[in-house]
Coordinates of C-alpha atoms in Angstrom, one line a residue:
M22 CA -41.5 -121.8 124.2
L23 CA -38.9 -119.4 122.8
D24 CA -40.5 -116.6 124.7
V25 CA -40.4 -118.6 127.9
G26 CA -36.7 -119.3 127.4
R27 CA -35.9 -115.6 126.8
H28 CA -38.1 -114.2 129.6
P29 CA -35.9 -112.5 132.3
N30 CA -38.2 -113.6 135.1
I31 CA -38.2 -117.3 134.1
E32 CA -35.4 -119.7 134.9
L33 CA -35.6 -123.1 133.2
L34 CA -34.0 -126.0 135.0
A35 CA -34.4 -128.7 132.4
Y36 CA -33.0 -132.2 132.9
S37 CA -33.4 -131.8 136.7
D38 CA -35.1 -133.8 139.5
I39 CA -36.9 -132.5 142.6
E40 CA -35.3 -134.3 145.6
K41 CA -36.8 -132.7 148.6
V42 CA -39.6 -130.1 149.4
E43 CA -39.7 -128.5 152.8
G44 CA -41.5 -125.5 154.4
E45 CA -45.0 -124.2 154.0
Q46 CA -47.2 -122.0 151.8
G47 CA -45.4 -118.9 150.9
D48 CA -42.0 -120.2 152.1
F49 CA -41.0 -123.5 150.5
T50 CA -37.4 -124.7 150.2
V51 CA -36.9 -127.0 147.2
T52 CA -33.8 -129.1 146.7
V53 CA -33.1 -129.7 143.0
R54 CA -30.6 -132.1 141.4
R55 CA -29.3 -130.7 138.1
K56 CA -28.3 -133.9 136.4
R57 CA -25.1 -134.0 134.4
R58 CA -25.5 -133.8 130.6
Y59 CA -21.7 -134.1 130.0
V60 CA -22.4 -131.1 127.8
E61 CA -22.1 -127.5 129.1
E62 CA -25.4 -125.8 128.5
D63 CA -24.0 -122.3 128.4
K64 CA -21.5 -123.3 125.7
C65 CA -23.5 -125.7 123.5
T66 CA -25.0 -124.0 120.4
G67 CA -27.2 -126.9 119.4
C68 CA -25.5 -127.3 116.0
G69 CA -25.7 -131.1 116.2
A70 CA -22.2 -131.8 114.9
C71 CA -21.6 -134.1 117.8
A72 CA -24.7 -136.2 117.2
E73 CA -24.0 -136.4 113.5
K74 CA -20.5 -137.9 114.1
C75 CA -21.3 -140.1 117.1
P76 CA -20.8 -143.7 116.1
A77 CA -23.1 -145.2 118.8
T78 CA -26.8 -145.6 117.9
V79 CA -29.6 -146.5 120.2
P80 CA -33.4 -146.7 119.9
D81 CA -35.0 -143.2 120.1
A82 CA -37.6 -143.1 122.9
F83 CA -39.1 -139.8 121.5
E84 CA -39.8 -141.7 118.2
E85 CA -41.4 -144.5 120.3
N86 CA -38.4 -146.7 119.4
Q87 CA -39.3 -146.6 115.7
G88 CA -36.1 -144.8 114.8
N89 CA -32.6 -144.4 116.2
R90 CA -30.6 -141.6 117.7
S91 CA -26.9 -141.3 118.6
A92 CA -25.5 -141.5 122.2
V93 CA -25.2 -137.8 122.2
Y94 CA -28.6 -136.3 121.3
S95 CA -31.2 -133.6 121.6
Y96 CA -34.4 -135.0 123.1
F97 CA -36.5 -133.4 120.4
A98 CA -36.2 -130.6 117.8
Q99 CA -36.6 -127.0 118.9
G100 CA -36.4 -127.9 122.6
I101 CA -35.5 -125.3 125.1
P102 CA -32.6 -125.0 126.1
S103 CA -31.1 -125.8 122.7
T104 CA -28.5 -128.2 124.0
H105 CA -27.5 -131.8 123.7
T106 CA -27.1 -134.6 126.3
I107 CA -24.8 -137.6 126.3
D108 CA -26.4 -140.9 127.2
A109 CA -23.9 -142.4 129.6
D110 CA -25.3 -145.9 129.2
Y111 CA -24.4 -146.0 125.5
C112 CA -21.5 -143.5 125.2
R113 CA -18.4 -145.4 124.3
Q114 CA -16.1 -142.9 126.0
L115 CA -18.1 -143.1 129.3
Q116 CA -18.2 -146.9 129.0
G117 CA -14.4 -147.0 129.1
K118 CA -13.8 -147.4 125.4
K119 CA -11.7 -145.2 123.2
C120 CA -13.8 -142.7 121.3
G121 CA -14.3 -139.0 122.2
I122 CA -15.3 -138.1 118.6
C123 CA -18.0 -135.7 119.9
K124 CA -15.4 -133.7 121.9
K125 CA -13.1 -133.5 118.9
V126 CA -15.8 -132.2 116.5
C127 CA -17.4 -129.7 119.0
Q128 CA -16.1 -126.3 118.0
A129 CA -17.8 -124.7 121.1
D130 CA -15.8 -127.0 123.4
A131 CA -19.0 -127.9 125.2
I132 CA -18.3 -131.6 125.8
N133 CA -17.2 -132.3 129.4
F134 CA -16.8 -136.0 130.3
E135 CA -15.9 -135.0 133.9
Q136 CA -19.2 -133.1 134.6
E137 CA -21.0 -134.1 137.8
D138 CA -24.5 -133.6 139.2
R139 CA -25.2 -130.3 141.0
I140 CA -27.5 -129.8 143.9
I141 CA -29.2 -126.4 144.2
T142 CA -31.7 -125.0 146.6
L143 CA -34.6 -122.8 145.6
S144 CA -36.8 -120.6 147.9
V145 CA -40.3 -120.3 146.4
G146 CA -43.7 -119.2 147.6
A147 CA -45.8 -121.6 145.6
I148 CA -45.4 -124.7 143.5
I149 CA -47.3 -126.0 140.4
I150 CA -47.1 -129.7 139.5
A151 CA -47.5 -130.2 135.8
V152 CA -45.8 -133.6 135.1
G153 CA -48.1 -134.8 132.3
Y154 CA -49.1 -138.4 131.8
D155 CA -48.0 -141.8 130.4
V156 CA -50.0 -143.9 127.9
F157 CA -51.4 -147.2 128.9
D158 CA -49.4 -150.3 127.8
P159 CA -51.8 -152.2 125.4
S160 CA -49.7 -155.4 125.7
Q161 CA -51.8 -155.9 128.9
I162 CA -54.7 -156.7 126.6
P163 CA -53.5 -159.9 124.9
E164 CA -56.5 -160.1 122.5
Y165 CA -55.2 -157.1 120.7
R166 CA -51.8 -158.8 120.1
F167 CA -49.8 -155.6 120.4
R168 CA -46.1 -156.4 119.7
E169 CA -47.2 -159.8 118.3
L170 CA -48.6 -158.3 115.1
P171 CA -46.2 -155.8 113.6
N172 CA -48.9 -153.6 112.1
V173 CA -50.8 -153.0 115.3
V174 CA -49.4 -149.8 116.8
T175 CA -50.4 -147.3 119.5
A176 CA -51.8 -143.9 118.7
M177 CA -48.5 -142.3 119.9
E178 CA -46.5 -144.5 117.5
F179 CA -48.8 -143.6 114.7
E180 CA -48.5 -139.9 115.6
R181 CA -44.7 -140.2 115.0
L182 CA -45.2 -142.0 111.7
L183 CA -47.4 -139.1 110.5
S184 CA -44.9 -136.5 111.6
A185 CA -42.8 -134.9 108.9
S186 CA -39.9 -135.0 111.3
G187 CA -40.6 -138.6 112.4
P188 CA -38.9 -141.8 111.4
T189 CA -40.7 -142.1 108.0
H190 CA -40.9 -138.4 107.3
G191 CA -44.6 -138.4 107.3
H192 CA -45.1 -141.4 105.0
L193 CA -47.4 -144.2 106.4
D194 CA -44.9 -147.0 105.8
R195 CA -46.1 -150.1 107.6
P196 CA -43.9 -151.4 110.4
S197 CA -43.8 -154.9 108.7
D198 CA -42.6 -153.3 105.5
R199 CA -40.0 -151.1 107.3
A200 CA -38.6 -154.3 108.9
V201 CA -38.2 -155.8 105.5
V202 CA -36.5 -152.7 104.2
A203 CA -34.2 -152.6 107.2
E204 CA -33.3 -156.3 106.5
I205 CA -32.7 -155.5 102.9
K206 CA -30.2 -152.8 103.9
A207 CA -28.4 -155.2 106.3
L208 CA -28.2 -157.9 103.6
E209 CA -27.0 -155.4 101.0
K210 CA -24.1 -154.5 103.3
K211 CA -23.2 -158.2 103.8
A212 CA -23.5 -158.8 100.1
K213 CA -21.2 -155.8 99.3
R214 CA -18.6 -157.1 101.7
S215 CA -18.7 -160.7 100.4
Q216 CA -18.6 -159.4 96.8
K217 CA -15.4 -157.6 97.5
T218 CA -13.9 -160.8 98.8
L219 CA -15.0 -162.6 95.6
D220 CA -13.6 -159.9 93.4
R221 CA -10.2 -160.4 95.0
F222 CA -10.3 -164.1 94.2
E223 CA -11.4 -163.4 90.6
K224 CA -8.7 -160.9 90.1
K225 CA -6.1 -163.2 91.5
H226 CA -7.1 -166.3 89.4
D227 CA -8.8 -164.6 86.4
Q228 CA -11.8 -166.9 86.8
A229 CA -15.5 -166.3 87.5
S230 CA -16.7 -167.2 91.0
A231 CA -19.7 -169.1 89.6
D232 CA -17.5 -171.3 87.4
V233 CA -15.1 -172.2 90.3
Y234 CA -18.1 -173.0 92.6
E235 CA -19.7 -175.3 89.9
K236 CA -16.5 -177.1 89.3
Y237 CA -15.9 -177.5 93.0
R238 CA -19.3 -179.0 93.5
K239 CA -18.5 -181.6 90.7
G240 CA -15.4 -182.7 92.6
Q241 CA -12.6 -180.5 91.2
Y242 CA -10.2 -178.4 93.2
Q243 CA -10.5 -180.8 96.3
D244 CA -6.8 -180.4 96.9
D245 CA -6.7 -176.7 96.1
E246 CA -7.1 -175.0 99.5
D247 CA -7.4 -171.5 97.9
R248 CA -10.1 -172.4 95.5
K249 CA -11.9 -174.4 98.2
K250 CA -11.9 -171.3 100.4
W251 CA -13.1 -169.4 97.4
A252 CA -16.0 -171.8 96.8
D253 CA -17.0 -171.6 100.5
K254 CA -17.1 -167.8 100.3
Y255 CA -19.2 -168.0 97.1
A256 CA -21.6 -170.3 98.9
E257 CA -21.9 -167.8 101.8
H258 CA -22.5 -165.1 99.2
L259 CA -25.3 -167.1 97.6
A260 CA -26.9 -167.6 101.1
V261 CA -27.1 -163.8 101.4
M262 CA -28.1 -163.0 97.8
E263 CA -31.0 -165.5 97.5
P264 CA -33.1 -164.0 100.4
L265 CA -32.0 -160.5 99.4
E266 CA -33.3 -160.9 95.9
T267 CA -36.6 -162.3 97.3
M268 CA -37.0 -159.4 99.7
Q269 CA -36.1 -156.8 97.0
K270 CA -38.8 -158.3 94.8
Q271 CA -41.2 -158.2 97.7
A272 CA -40.4 -154.6 98.5
E273 CA -41.4 -153.5 94.9
S274 CA -45.0 -154.0 95.9
F275 CA -44.8 -152.0 99.1
T276 CA -47.0 -149.0 99.4
V277 CA -48.2 -146.8 102.3
A278 CA -51.0 -148.0 104.6
K279 CA -54.4 -147.0 103.1
R280 CA -56.9 -149.0 105.2
L281 CA -56.7 -147.9 108.8
A282 CA -58.6 -149.1 111.8
F283 CA -58.7 -146.9 115.0
I284 CA -59.6 -148.9 118.1
Q285 CA -60.9 -146.7 120.9
C286 CA -61.0 -147.1 124.6
V287 CA -57.9 -149.3 124.9
G288 CA -57.4 -149.5 128.6
S289 CA -60.0 -146.8 129.4
R290 CA -63.7 -147.3 130.1
D291 CA -62.5 -150.8 131.1
F292 CA -63.0 -152.1 134.6
R293 CA -59.9 -154.3 134.3
F294 CA -57.7 -151.2 134.1
Y295 CA -59.1 -147.6 134.1
P296 CA -62.9 -147.2 134.3
F297 CA -62.8 -143.5 133.4
C298 CA -62.9 -142.0 129.9
S299 CA -59.6 -140.4 128.9
G300 CA -61.4 -137.6 127.2
Y301 CA -59.1 -136.7 124.3
C302 CA -58.8 -140.1 122.5
C303 CA -61.8 -139.8 120.2
M304 CA -60.8 -136.4 118.8
H305 CA -57.1 -137.5 118.6
S306 CA -58.1 -140.5 116.4
I307 CA -60.3 -138.3 114.2
K308 CA -57.4 -135.8 113.8
E309 CA -55.0 -138.6 112.9
A310 CA -57.4 -140.1 110.3
V311 CA -57.9 -136.6 108.8
I312 CA -54.1 -136.1 108.5
A313 CA -53.6 -139.5 107.1
H314 CA -56.2 -138.7 104.4
E315 CA -54.4 -135.4 103.7
H316 CA -51.2 -137.4 103.1
E317 CA -52.8 -139.9 100.8
T318 CA -56.3 -139.2 99.4
E319 CA -57.1 -142.9 98.9
T320 CA -56.8 -143.6 102.6
T321 CA -59.9 -144.8 104.4
S322 CA -60.3 -145.0 108.1
A323 CA -62.7 -146.9 110.4
I324 CA -63.0 -145.6 114.0
F325 CA -64.3 -148.4 116.3
G326 CA -65.8 -147.1 119.5
M327 CA -68.7 -147.6 122.0
D328 CA -69.5 -143.9 121.2
I329 CA -67.6 -140.9 120.0
R330 CA -67.3 -138.2 122.7
A331 CA -66.9 -135.0 120.8
V332 CA -68.0 -132.7 123.6
S333 CA -66.1 -129.4 123.2
K334 CA -66.8 -126.4 121.0
G335 CA -66.6 -127.3 117.3
F336 CA -65.7 -131.0 118.0
E337 CA -68.9 -132.5 116.6
E338 CA -68.6 -130.4 113.4
Y339 CA -65.0 -131.6 113.1
K340 CA -66.2 -135.2 113.5
I341 CA -68.9 -134.8 110.8
R342 CA -66.4 -133.0 108.5
G343 CA -64.0 -135.9 108.9
G344 CA -66.7 -138.4 107.8
N345 CA -67.8 -136.3 104.9
N346 CA -64.4 -135.2 103.6
S347 CA -61.7 -137.6 104.9
N348 CA -63.2 -141.1 104.2
I349 CA -63.8 -141.8 107.9
T350 CA -66.4 -144.3 108.9
Y351 CA -67.6 -144.4 112.6
V352 CA -68.4 -148.0 113.7
R353 CA -70.3 -148.3 116.9
G354 CA -69.0 -151.5 118.5
R355 CA -66.3 -152.9 120.8
V356 CA -63.4 -154.7 119.2
S357 CA -63.1 -158.1 120.8
E358 CA -59.9 -159.3 119.0
I359 CA -57.3 -158.5 116.4
I360 CA -55.8 -161.5 114.6
G361 CA -53.1 -161.8 111.9
G362 CA -54.2 -161.9 108.2
A363 CA -52.4 -162.3 104.9
D364 CA -49.3 -160.1 104.3
H365 CA -49.2 -159.1 108.0
N366 CA -52.6 -157.4 107.7
P367 CA -54.4 -157.1 111.0
V368 CA -58.0 -158.5 111.0
V369 CA -60.3 -156.7 113.4
I370 CA -63.1 -158.8 114.9
Y371 CA -65.9 -156.7 116.4
E372 CA -69.6 -156.6 117.2
D373 CA -71.5 -154.0 115.2
T374 CA -74.0 -153.0 117.9
Q375 CA -76.2 -151.1 115.5
Q376 CA -76.7 -154.1 113.2
R377 CA -76.2 -156.6 116.1
Q378 CA -73.8 -158.7 114.1
V379 CA -70.3 -160.0 114.8
K380 CA -68.1 -159.0 111.9
E381 CA -64.4 -159.1 110.8
E382 CA -62.5 -156.8 108.5
E383 CA -59.0 -156.7 107.2
F384 CA -56.9 -153.5 107.4
D385 CA -53.4 -152.4 106.5
M386 CA -52.8 -151.0 110.1
A387 CA -54.7 -151.0 113.4
I388 CA -54.1 -148.1 115.7
L389 CA -54.8 -148.5 119.4
A390 CA -56.1 -145.3 121.2
T391 CA -54.5 -146.0 124.6
A392 CA -55.8 -144.7 127.9
C393 CA -54.3 -141.7 129.7
A394 CA -52.4 -143.2 132.7
P395 CA -50.7 -141.4 135.6
T396 CA -47.0 -140.8 134.9
K397 CA -44.4 -143.2 136.1
G398 CA -43.0 -142.2 139.5
M399 CA -46.2 -140.4 140.5
V400 CA -46.3 -142.2 143.9
E401 CA -42.7 -141.2 144.7
L402 CA -43.4 -137.6 143.5
A403 CA -46.5 -137.4 145.7
K404 CA -44.4 -138.5 148.7
T405 CA -41.7 -135.8 147.9
F406 CA -44.4 -133.1 147.8
G407 CA -46.6 -134.5 150.5
V408 CA -49.7 -134.4 148.3
E409 CA -52.5 -136.9 148.2
L410 CA -53.3 -139.1 145.2
D411 CA -56.7 -140.4 144.1
E412 CA -57.6 -144.0 143.5
Y413 CA -56.0 -144.0 140.1
N414 CA -52.8 -142.2 141.2
F415 CA -53.6 -138.8 139.8
I416 CA -53.1 -135.9 142.2
K417 CA -56.2 -135.5 144.3
T418 CA -58.1 -132.1 144.3
S419 CA -61.4 -130.8 145.4
S420 CA -64.3 -130.2 143.0
L421 CA -64.6 -126.8 144.6
A422 CA -60.9 -126.1 144.1
P423 CA -59.9 -128.1 141.0
V424 CA -56.2 -126.9 141.0
D425 CA -55.5 -127.0 144.8
T426 CA -53.8 -130.1 146.2
S427 CA -54.0 -131.3 149.7
V428 CA -51.0 -129.2 150.6
P429 CA -51.7 -125.4 150.8
G430 CA -49.5 -123.5 148.3
I431 CA -49.0 -126.5 146.0
F432 CA -51.2 -126.6 142.9
V433 CA -51.6 -128.9 139.9
C434 CA -52.7 -128.7 136.3
G435 CA -53.1 -130.8 133.2
C436 CA -53.0 -134.6 133.1
A437 CA -51.2 -134.7 136.4
E438 CA -54.7 -134.0 137.9
S439 CA -56.9 -136.0 135.5
P440 CA -57.1 -136.9 131.8
M441 CA -57.8 -133.8 129.7
D442 CA -57.1 -132.4 126.2
V443 CA -54.8 -129.5 125.3
P444 CA -57.4 -126.6 125.5
E445 CA -58.6 -127.8 129.0
S446 CA -55.0 -128.2 130.1
V447 CA -54.1 -124.7 129.0
A448 CA -57.1 -123.3 130.8
Q449 CA -56.3 -125.2 134.0
A450 CA -52.7 -124.1 133.8
S451 CA -53.8 -120.4 133.7
S452 CA -56.0 -121.1 136.7
A453 CA -53.0 -122.7 138.6
A454 CA -50.8 -119.8 137.7
E455 CA -53.4 -117.4 139.1
R456 CA -53.7 -119.3 142.3
A457 CA -49.9 -119.5 142.7
A458 CA -49.6 -115.7 142.1
E459 CA -52.4 -115.1 144.6
T460 CA -50.6 -117.2 147.2
V461 CA -47.3 -115.5 146.7
I462 CA -48.8 -112.0 146.8
Q463 CA -50.8 -112.8 149.9
S464 CA -47.7 -114.3 151.6
T465 CA -45.6 -111.2 150.7
L466 CA -48.2 -108.8 152.1
E467 CA -48.4 -110.8 155.4
K468 CA -44.6 -110.7 155.8
E469 CA -44.6 -107.0 155.1
K470 CA -47.4 -106.5 157.6
A471 CA -45.6 -108.6 160.2
V472 CA -42.4 -106.5 159.8
A473 CA -44.3 -103.3 160.1

């Protein structure tokens, strides 16, 4: 990525939208809206001082909303260009409140609250569409109780939990446990504030809060407004401390998730949603199970699937190695339901098709391998470029020309065309680049011939 950003013949227009495409093969005119960041790209050094001092916090979409970011942020680490963006929906300054802390701490003077969108026009000979994909929303399958059971997560959410730069720094802390820890922190702040109030009363009257509260309950100090207020504050303090102490004791037993269930084909190979195989999910689950075992050697994983499709070079060997070395068990069977068990443990109910038995098993976490779905806005994008979509809203191509769209000179690669893994996406991207170069060269030669 760094090489791309530094290449003299490559211009990156990040944080931009395509608004209009006109023309034909070899002579397209593309209208691009450069969206305002409220940060000057050419000035920003990516130091992060603005994000560190920003007082506004919002859920971080990159972390699958499992962590928080500030209103001024970098979408992900090591992104190109290395710059920040201000989220106007949450920025206090842009919402009419008094703030501007980011502008005060920015030594590069890159913050510009007056910045506006810019419209630019590009003349290009060929276009490659590589918009990626979205993951299927598993809440559409109510029997898996996604969002109802805290320890049922998607594969993408689990990926971020495994990441050293993720919200848990690579530790497999269960979402239910993280919620308790977050509540403990919130209660500790409340307890600290209420204790300061009690300390002031104790210093003023040279008495212990517990003694005053006990005497007040027995009928004393009924006419003493100050001590009555003191007793009320102590009661409020107890209302915080009692659940806090219970949660703190509960948190002492928390450990990382060690029993993992991977549920395959969630939304894919399913006639209710997407009947096709998404291709990469099996190997992705195996990889995540292997990494989880590397983090904690006691981790065991069960991968539930109708079958494991390890079709590329070395994939079958990787699958076997995972079973032999990483405590992975492959269960042939479709999971029918996930229900709640003790201590927020998900209980997986499934049919073991090899033993022809319906079974249930309790795990620390259940991970849903969600289908590869066309990216949001694909229909509008197709209208902008004039390309056809297939029945699932991926960009339609021919089996004889797998990167050519219905519009000459516009090509496609990766999961914008169909579900595929990284190696296949890279290979197809090379093919699309070759076709685009061929188109541009041929158009240039035709123009030179026409002039001659």
